Coordinates of C-alpha atoms in Angstrom, one line a residue:
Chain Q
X1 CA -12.9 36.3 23.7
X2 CA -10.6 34.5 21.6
X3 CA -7.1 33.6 22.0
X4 CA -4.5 33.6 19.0
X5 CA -1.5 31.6 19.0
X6 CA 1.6 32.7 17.4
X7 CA 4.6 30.5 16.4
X8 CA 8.0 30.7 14.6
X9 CA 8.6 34.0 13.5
X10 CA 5.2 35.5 14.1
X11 CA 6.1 34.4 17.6
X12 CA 9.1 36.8 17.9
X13 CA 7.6 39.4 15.6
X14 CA 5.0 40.2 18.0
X15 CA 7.3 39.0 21.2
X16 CA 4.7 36.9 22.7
X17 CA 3.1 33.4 22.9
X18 CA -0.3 34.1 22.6
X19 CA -2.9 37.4 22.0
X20 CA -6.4 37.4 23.3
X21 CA -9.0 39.2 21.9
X22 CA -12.2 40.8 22.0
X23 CA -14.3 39.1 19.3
X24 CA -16.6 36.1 18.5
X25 CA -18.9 35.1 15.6
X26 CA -16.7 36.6 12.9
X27 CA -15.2 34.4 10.1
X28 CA -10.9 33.4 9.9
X29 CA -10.7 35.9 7.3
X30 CA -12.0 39.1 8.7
X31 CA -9.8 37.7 12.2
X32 CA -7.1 37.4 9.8
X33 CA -8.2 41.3 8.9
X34 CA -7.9 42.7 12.1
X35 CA -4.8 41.0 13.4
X36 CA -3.0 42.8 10.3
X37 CA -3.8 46.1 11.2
X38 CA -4.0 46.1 15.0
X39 CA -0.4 44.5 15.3
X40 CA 0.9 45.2 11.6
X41 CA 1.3 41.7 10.0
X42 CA 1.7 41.9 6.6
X43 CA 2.1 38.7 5.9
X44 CA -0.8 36.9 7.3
X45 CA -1.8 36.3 3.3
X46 CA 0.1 32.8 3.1
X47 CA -0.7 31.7 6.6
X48 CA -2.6 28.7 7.2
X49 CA -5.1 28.9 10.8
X50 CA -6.6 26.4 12.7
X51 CA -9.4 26.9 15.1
X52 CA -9.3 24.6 18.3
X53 CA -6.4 22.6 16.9
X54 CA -8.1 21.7 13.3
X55 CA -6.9 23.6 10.1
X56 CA -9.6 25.7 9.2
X57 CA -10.9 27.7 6.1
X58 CA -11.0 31.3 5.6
X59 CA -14.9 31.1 5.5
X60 CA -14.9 28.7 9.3
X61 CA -16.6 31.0 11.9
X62 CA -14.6 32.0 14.9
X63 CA -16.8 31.8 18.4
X64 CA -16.0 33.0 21.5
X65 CA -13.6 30.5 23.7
X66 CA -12.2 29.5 20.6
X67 CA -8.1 28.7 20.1
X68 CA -7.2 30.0 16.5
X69 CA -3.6 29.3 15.4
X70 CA -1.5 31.0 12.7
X71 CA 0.7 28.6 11.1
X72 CA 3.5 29.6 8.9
X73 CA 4.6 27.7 6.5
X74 CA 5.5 24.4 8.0
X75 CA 9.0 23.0 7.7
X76 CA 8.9 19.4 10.2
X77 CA 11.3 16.7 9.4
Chain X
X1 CA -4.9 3.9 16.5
X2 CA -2.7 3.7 19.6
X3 CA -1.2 7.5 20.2
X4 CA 1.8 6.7 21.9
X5 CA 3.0 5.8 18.5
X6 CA 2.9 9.5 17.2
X7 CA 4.8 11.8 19.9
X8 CA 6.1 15.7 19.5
X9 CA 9.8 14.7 22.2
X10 CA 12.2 17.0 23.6
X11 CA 14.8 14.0 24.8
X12 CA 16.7 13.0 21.9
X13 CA 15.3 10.3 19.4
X14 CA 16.0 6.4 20.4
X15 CA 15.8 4.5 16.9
X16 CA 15.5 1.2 18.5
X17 CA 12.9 2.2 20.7
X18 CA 10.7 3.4 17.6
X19 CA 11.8 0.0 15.6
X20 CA 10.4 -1.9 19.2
X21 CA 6.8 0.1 18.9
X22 CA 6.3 -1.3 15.5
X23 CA 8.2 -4.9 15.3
X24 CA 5.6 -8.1 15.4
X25 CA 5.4 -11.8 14.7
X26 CA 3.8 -11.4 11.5
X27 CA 6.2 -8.3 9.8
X28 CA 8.9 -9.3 7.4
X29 CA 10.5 -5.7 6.7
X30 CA 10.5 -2.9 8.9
X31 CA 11.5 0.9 7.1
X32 CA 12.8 3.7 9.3
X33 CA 13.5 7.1 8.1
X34 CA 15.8 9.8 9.7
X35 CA 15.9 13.1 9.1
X36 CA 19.0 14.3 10.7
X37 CA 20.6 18.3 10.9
X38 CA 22.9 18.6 8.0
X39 CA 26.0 20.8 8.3
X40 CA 25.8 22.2 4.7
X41 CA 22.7 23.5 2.9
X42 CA 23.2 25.4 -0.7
X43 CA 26.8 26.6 0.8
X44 CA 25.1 27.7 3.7
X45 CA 27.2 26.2 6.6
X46 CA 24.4 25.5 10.1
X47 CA 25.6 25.9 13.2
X48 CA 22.2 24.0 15.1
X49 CA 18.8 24.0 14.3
X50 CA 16.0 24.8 16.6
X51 CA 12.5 23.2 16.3
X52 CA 9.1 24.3 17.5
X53 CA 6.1 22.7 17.4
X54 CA 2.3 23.6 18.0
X55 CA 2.7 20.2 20.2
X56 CA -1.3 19.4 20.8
X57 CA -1.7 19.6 17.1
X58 CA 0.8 18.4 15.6
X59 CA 0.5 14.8 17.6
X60 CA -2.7 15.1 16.4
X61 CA -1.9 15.6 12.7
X62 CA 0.8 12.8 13.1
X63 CA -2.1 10.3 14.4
X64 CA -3.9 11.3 11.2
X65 CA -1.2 10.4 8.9
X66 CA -1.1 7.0 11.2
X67 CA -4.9 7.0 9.9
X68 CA -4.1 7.7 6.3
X69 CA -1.5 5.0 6.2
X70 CA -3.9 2.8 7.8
X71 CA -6.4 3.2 4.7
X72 CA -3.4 3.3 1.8
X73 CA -1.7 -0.1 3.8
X74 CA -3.8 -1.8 5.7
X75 CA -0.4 -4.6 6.4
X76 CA 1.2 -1.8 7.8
X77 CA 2.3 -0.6 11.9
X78 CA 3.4 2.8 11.7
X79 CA 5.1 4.8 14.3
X80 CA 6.7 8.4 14.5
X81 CA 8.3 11.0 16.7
X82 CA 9.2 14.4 16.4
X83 CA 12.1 16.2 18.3
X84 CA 11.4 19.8 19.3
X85 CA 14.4 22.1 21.0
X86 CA 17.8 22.7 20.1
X87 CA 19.4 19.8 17.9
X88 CA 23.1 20.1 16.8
X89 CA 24.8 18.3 13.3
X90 CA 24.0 14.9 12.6
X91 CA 20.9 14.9 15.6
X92 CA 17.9 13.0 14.7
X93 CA 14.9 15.5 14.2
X94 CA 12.1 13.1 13.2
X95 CA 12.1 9.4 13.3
X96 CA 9.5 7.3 11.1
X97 CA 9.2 3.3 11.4
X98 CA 6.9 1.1 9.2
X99 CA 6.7 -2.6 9.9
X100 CA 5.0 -4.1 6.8
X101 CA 4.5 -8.1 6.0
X102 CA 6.0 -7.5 2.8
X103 CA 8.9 -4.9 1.8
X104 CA 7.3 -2.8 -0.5
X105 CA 4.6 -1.3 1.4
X106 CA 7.3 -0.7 4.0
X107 CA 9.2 1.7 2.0
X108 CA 6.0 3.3 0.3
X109 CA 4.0 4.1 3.8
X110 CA 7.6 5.1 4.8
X111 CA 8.3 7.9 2.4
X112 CA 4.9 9.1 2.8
X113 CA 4.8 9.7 5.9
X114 CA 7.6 12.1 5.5
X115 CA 6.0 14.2 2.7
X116 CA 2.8 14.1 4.6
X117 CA 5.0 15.0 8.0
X118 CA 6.1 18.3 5.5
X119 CA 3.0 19.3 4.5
X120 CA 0.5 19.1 7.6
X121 CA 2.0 19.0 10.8
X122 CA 2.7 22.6 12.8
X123 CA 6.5 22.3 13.5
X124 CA 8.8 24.8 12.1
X125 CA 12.5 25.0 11.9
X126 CA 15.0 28.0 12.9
X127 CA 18.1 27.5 10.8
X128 CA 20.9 28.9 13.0
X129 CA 23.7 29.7 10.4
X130 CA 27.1 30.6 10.6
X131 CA 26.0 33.9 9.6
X132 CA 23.0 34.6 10.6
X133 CA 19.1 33.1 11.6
X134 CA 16.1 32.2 9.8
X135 CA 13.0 30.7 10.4
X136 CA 12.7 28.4 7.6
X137 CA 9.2 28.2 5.4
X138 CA 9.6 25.3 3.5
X139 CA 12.3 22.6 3.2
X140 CA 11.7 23.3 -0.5
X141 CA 11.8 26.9 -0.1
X142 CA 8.3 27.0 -1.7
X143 CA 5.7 29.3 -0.6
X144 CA 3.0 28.0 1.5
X145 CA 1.0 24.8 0.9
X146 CA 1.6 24.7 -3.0
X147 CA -1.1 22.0 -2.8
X148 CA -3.5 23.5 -1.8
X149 CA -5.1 23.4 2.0
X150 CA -2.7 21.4 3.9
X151 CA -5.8 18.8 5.2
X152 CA -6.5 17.3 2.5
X153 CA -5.4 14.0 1.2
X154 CA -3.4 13.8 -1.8
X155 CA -4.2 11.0 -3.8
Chain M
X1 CA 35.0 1.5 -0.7
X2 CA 35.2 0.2 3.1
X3 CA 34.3 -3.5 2.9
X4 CA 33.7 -3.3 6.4
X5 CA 30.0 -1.6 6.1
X6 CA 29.4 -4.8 4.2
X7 CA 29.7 -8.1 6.2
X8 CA 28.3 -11.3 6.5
X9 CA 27.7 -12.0 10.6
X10 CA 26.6 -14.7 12.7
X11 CA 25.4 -12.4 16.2
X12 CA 22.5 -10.5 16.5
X13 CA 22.3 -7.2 13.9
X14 CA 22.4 -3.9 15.9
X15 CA 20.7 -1.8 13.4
X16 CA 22.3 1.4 16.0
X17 CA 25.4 0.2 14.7
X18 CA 25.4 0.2 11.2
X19 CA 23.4 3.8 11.2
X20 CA 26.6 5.2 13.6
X21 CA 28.6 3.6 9.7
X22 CA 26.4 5.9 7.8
X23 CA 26.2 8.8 9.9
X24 CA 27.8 12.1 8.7
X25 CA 27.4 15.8 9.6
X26 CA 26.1 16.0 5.6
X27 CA 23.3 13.7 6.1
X28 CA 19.9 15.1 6.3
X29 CA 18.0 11.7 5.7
X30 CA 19.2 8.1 6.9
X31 CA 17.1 5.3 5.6
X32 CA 17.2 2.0 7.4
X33 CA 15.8 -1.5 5.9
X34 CA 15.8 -4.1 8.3
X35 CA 14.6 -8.1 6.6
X36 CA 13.1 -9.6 9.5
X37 CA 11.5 -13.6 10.5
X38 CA 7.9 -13.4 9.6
X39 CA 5.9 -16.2 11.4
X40 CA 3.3 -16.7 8.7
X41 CA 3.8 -17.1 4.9
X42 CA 0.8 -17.8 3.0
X43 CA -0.9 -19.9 5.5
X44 CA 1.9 -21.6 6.5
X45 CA 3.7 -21.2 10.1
X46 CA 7.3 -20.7 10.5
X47 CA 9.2 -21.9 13.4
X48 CA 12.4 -20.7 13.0
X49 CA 14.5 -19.9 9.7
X50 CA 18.4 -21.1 9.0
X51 CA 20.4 -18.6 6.6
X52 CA 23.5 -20.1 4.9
X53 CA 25.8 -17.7 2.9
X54 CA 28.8 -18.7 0.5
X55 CA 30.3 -16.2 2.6
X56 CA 33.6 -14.6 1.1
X57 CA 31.5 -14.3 -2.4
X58 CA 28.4 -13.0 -0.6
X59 CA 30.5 -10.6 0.8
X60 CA 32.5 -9.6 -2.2
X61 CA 28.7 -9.3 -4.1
X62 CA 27.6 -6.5 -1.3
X63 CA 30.2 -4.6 -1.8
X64 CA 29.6 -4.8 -5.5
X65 CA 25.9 -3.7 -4.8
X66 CA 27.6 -0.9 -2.7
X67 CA 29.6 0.1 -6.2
X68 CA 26.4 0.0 -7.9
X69 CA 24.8 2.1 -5.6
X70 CA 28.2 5.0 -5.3
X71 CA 27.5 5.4 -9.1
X72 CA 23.5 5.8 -9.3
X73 CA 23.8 8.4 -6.1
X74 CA 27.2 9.2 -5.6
X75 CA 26.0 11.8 -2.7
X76 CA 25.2 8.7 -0.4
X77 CA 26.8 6.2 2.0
X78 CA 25.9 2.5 2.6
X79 CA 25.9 -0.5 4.8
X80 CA 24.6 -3.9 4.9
X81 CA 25.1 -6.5 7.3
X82 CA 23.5 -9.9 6.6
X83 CA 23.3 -12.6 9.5
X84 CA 23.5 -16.2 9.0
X85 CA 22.5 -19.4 11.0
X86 CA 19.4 -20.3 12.9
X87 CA 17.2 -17.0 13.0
X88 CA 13.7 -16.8 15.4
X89 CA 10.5 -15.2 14.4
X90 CA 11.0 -11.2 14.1
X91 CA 14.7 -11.6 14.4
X92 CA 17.0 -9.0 12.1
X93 CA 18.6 -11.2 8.9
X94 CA 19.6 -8.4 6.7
X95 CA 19.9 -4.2 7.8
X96 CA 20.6 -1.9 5.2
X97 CA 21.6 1.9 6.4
X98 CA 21.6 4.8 3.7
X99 CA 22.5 8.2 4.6
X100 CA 22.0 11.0 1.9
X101 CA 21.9 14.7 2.2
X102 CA 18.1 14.3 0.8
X103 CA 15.8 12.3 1.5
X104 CA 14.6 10.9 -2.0
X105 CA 18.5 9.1 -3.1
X106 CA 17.9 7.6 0.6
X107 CA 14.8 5.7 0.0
X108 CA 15.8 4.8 -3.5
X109 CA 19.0 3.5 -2.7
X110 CA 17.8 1.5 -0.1
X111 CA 15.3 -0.5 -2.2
X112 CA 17.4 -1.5 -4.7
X113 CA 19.9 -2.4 -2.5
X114 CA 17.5 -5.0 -1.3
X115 CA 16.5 -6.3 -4.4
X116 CA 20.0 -6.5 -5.8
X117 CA 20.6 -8.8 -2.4
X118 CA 18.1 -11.2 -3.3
X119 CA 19.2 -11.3 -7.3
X120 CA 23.2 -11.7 -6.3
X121 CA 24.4 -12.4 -2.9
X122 CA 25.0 -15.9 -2.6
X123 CA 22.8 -16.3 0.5
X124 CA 19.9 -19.6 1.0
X125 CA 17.7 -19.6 3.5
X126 CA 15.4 -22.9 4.7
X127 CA 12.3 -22.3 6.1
X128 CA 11.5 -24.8 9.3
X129 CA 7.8 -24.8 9.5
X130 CA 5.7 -26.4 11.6
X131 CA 5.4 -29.3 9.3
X132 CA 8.2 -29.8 7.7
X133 CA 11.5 -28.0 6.2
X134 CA 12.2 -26.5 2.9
X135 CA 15.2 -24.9 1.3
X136 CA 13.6 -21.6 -0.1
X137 CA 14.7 -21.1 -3.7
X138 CA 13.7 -17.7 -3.9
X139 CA 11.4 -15.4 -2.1
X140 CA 9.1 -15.2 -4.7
X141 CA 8.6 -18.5 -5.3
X142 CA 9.6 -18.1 -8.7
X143 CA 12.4 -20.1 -11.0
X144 CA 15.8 -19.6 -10.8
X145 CA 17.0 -15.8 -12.0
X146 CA 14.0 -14.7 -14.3
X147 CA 16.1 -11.8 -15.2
X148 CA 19.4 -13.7 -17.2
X149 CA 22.4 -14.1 -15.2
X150 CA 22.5 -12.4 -11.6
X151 CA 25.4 -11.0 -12.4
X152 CA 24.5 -8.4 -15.2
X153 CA 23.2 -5.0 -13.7
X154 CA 19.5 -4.1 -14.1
X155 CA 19.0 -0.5 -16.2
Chain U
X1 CA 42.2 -30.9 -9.4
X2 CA 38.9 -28.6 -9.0
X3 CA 37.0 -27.9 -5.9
X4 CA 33.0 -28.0 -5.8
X5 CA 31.2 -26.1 -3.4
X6 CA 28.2 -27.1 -2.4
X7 CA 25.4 -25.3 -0.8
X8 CA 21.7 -25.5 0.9
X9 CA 19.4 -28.7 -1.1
X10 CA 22.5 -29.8 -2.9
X11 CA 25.0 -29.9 0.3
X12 CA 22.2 -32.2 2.0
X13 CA 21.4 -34.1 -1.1
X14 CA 25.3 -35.1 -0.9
X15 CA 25.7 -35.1 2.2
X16 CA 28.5 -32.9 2.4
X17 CA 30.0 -29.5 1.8
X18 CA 32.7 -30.2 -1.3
X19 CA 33.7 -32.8 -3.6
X20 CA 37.1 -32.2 -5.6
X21 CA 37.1 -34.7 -9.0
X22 CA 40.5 -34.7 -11.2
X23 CA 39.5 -32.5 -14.2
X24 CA 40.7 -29.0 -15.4
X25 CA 40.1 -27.0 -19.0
X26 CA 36.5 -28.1 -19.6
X27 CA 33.4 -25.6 -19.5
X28 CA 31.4 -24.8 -16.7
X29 CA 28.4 -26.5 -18.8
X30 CA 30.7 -30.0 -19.1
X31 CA 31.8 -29.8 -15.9
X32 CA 28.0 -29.8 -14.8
X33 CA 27.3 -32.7 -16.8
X34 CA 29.7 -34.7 -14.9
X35 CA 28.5 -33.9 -12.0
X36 CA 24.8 -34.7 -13.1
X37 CA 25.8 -38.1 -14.2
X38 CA 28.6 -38.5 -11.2
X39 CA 26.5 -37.7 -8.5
X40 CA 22.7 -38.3 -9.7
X41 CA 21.7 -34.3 -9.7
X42 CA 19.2 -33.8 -11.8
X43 CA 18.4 -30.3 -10.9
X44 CA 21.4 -28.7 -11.8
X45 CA 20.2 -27.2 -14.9
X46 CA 18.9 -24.3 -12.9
X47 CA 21.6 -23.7 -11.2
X48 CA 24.4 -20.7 -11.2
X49 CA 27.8 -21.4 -10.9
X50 CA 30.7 -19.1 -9.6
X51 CA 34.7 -20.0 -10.7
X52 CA 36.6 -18.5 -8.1
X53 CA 33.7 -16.5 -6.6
X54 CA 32.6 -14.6 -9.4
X55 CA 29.8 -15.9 -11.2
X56 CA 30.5 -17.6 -14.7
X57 CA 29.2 -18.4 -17.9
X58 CA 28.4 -22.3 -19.3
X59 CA 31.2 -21.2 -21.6
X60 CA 33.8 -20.2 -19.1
X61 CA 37.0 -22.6 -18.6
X62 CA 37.7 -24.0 -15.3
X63 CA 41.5 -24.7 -14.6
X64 CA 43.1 -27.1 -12.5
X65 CA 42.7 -25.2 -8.6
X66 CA 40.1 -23.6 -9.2
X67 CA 36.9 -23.5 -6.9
X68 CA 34.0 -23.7 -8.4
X69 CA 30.5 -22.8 -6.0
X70 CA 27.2 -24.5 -7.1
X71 CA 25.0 -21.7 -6.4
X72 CA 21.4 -23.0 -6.3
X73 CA 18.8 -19.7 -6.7
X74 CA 19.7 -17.5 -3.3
X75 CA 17.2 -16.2 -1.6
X76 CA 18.6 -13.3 1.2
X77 CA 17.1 -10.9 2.6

C-alpha cells in the first residue's frame, strides 16, 4: 500500500487530499505511469515526487508504507 | 540547527519576533526579507492570494537551507517563516532574517535564502484575480525546476 | 521626496515602523537593514557605543541618498532612520526599509543605501571599550574618504 | 564673522562645540590653515569640510555668516 499526496491544482483536479494504492517495490516512474492513466493526469511529466518527505528520483524505488508526494511546480515566497 | 527557527504559520507573520530569534551580542547587521501580496502583476489586478504547503516538508527543506547557509556563512543566525492560508494585499507571506557579524554576509545569506525558498520548498500559490484563479507554477512563470532536481545545491 | 522617512532620532528604532513607511499594496518584496551594537571587534570588547550626527546635514545627505536611490530603481520606496547618543550592545543605530515590487531592486537598494551612509552622512561614532575610548574614524579602519570627496556619486 | 562646527575628536580636543573667528572671502583650504595654526590641529589635513551643510571644495569661498562644519571621516551605520 502506498499513499499519494496531492497538492495545488492536482489537489482539486482529482478532488481529494490523498489516494492510496495498491503497489510496492515499483520505481517513481512507473508510479508516476499508473497514476496517469488510472486518474488521467497528463501532466505528471514536470512534477517533481518525494517519497517519505525527501525529493526523490524517477529511478528511487517505492515500498509499501511509503508517502510519495507530487509536487507541482513550487511557487513559496 | 534549532527548528523553531524554520516554521510553515497560519497566524500572520510578526517581523520583530523573527528579528528577536536571530539578534545576539556579537551581530552587527541583521537582513530581513519580506515578500508581501502585490496588488498588480503584468496588469493582472489580485484580489488575495492563497498558500498551501506540504507543511512536514517543507519545514524540513527550510531547516536545510538553515544548513546550507550554515556551510556558505558560517557568521551567520538565520531564521524563516512561511505563512500558509488566505493572505490579502500588502500581507507578509514569507519572512527571512539573517544576523551576520559583518553586513555583507547579511545581505548575501539573505537573498539566498529566498531563491533557495523558490526552488525547493513545497508551498504553492493560488493567485485569486479579479478575473479569474490560478495556481501559480513558478514566480518566473518558468516550467519546472529549470535547474535541474530541485535538491541539489547550486554552487 | 518625504524627508520624513529620513530622520535622524535619539529613542529607540522601531524597525515595524519604518516598514508600515514603505509598505504599499505594489510591494511584493520589503527589504529591511538594521546596523546594530556588536560587543566584539577584532578582539576587542565594547561596552557601549555614543553616535553623534551633524544632524540637519546628516539628514539633508539621507535624503540625498534617497534621490540617489529614486533614480537607480525608480519602482521602489525608502526609509532610514539613524539614532544618535549612547547605544548598548545589539541596540538598533541605523534601519533601512526598501519596498519594491521585486525582490532583486529590494536587496540592491538597500546595500548601497548603507554604504552611501557610511561614505556621506555626517555621523561619528566612539567606541567605549573596556579599556579605553576611541572616536571611530571609519568602519573600516581605513583613512579618511579613499574614494575622493564623499560627495561625488559612485558609478 | 564665520561659524566652525566642531564635531567627535576635534569637539573634545577643543573642548567645545564652535568657535566663530572674524574672517570672510578666504578658501576653505586658508581658512583651515588658520585654524591649524590658531588652535594647534594638526590633523586637519584629512578632514572634510561642509559651508552651509553641503560639503565643499579647498577652493570654495567662505563669506561672512557662513557656517562652516569640520567633518572629521564619519563613520554611521
Amino acid at each position: 500500500m502506498i499513499t499519494i499526496l496531492l497538492f495545488a491544482q492536482l489537489q482539486e483536479t482529482l478532488g481529494k487530499e490523498r489516494v492510496v494504492i495498491e503497489e510496492s517495490g515499483i520505481t517513481v516512474a512507473e508510479l508516476k505511469e499508473k497514476l496517469k492513466t488510472s486518474y488521467n493526469l497528463p501532466q505528471l511529466d514536470h512534477i517533481m515526487t518525494a517519497i517519505n518527505e525527501e525529493y526523490a528520483l524517477p529511478t528511487d524505488i517505492v515500498s509499501e508504507g511509503d508517502v510519495v508526494a507530487l509536487i507541482p511546480p513550487v511557487s513559496g515566497g | 540547527m534549532d527548528r523553531s527557527l524554520f516554521e510553515i504559520v497560519e497566524e500572520p507573520i510578526q517581523v520583530d519576533k523573527i528579528i528577536e530569534k536571530v539578534s545576539r551580542r556579537d551581530a552587527g547587521a541583521i537582513t530581513t526579507f519580506l515578500g508581501t501580496v502585490r496588488e498588480w502583476t503584468m496588469g493582472r489586478k489580485t484580489i488575495y492570494l492563497e498558500y498551501q504547503a506540504y507543511k512536514p516538508m517543507a519545514e524540513k527543506m527550510l531547516v536545510q537551507i538553515g544548513k546550507e547557509i550554515q556551510e556558505k556563512w558560517p557568521d551567520t543566525v538565520v531564521a524563516i517563516n512561511h505563512r500558509v492560508g488566505q493572505l490579502d494585499i500588502s500581507e507578509v507571506a514569507v519572512a527571512i532574517a539573517v544576523s551576520s557579524p559583518h553586513r555583507k554576509a547579511a545581505y548575501d545569506a539573505n537573498e539566498y535564502a529566498i531563491e533557495r525558498i523558490k526552488q525547493i520548498v513545497p508551498i504553492w500559490k493560488k493567485e485569486h484575480w479579479e478575473d479569474g484563479e490560478t495556481w501559480i507554477g513558478d514566480q518566473l512563470e518558468q516550467t519546472a525546476y529549470p535547474k535541474g532536481e530541485p535538491f541539489l545545491k547550486e554552487e
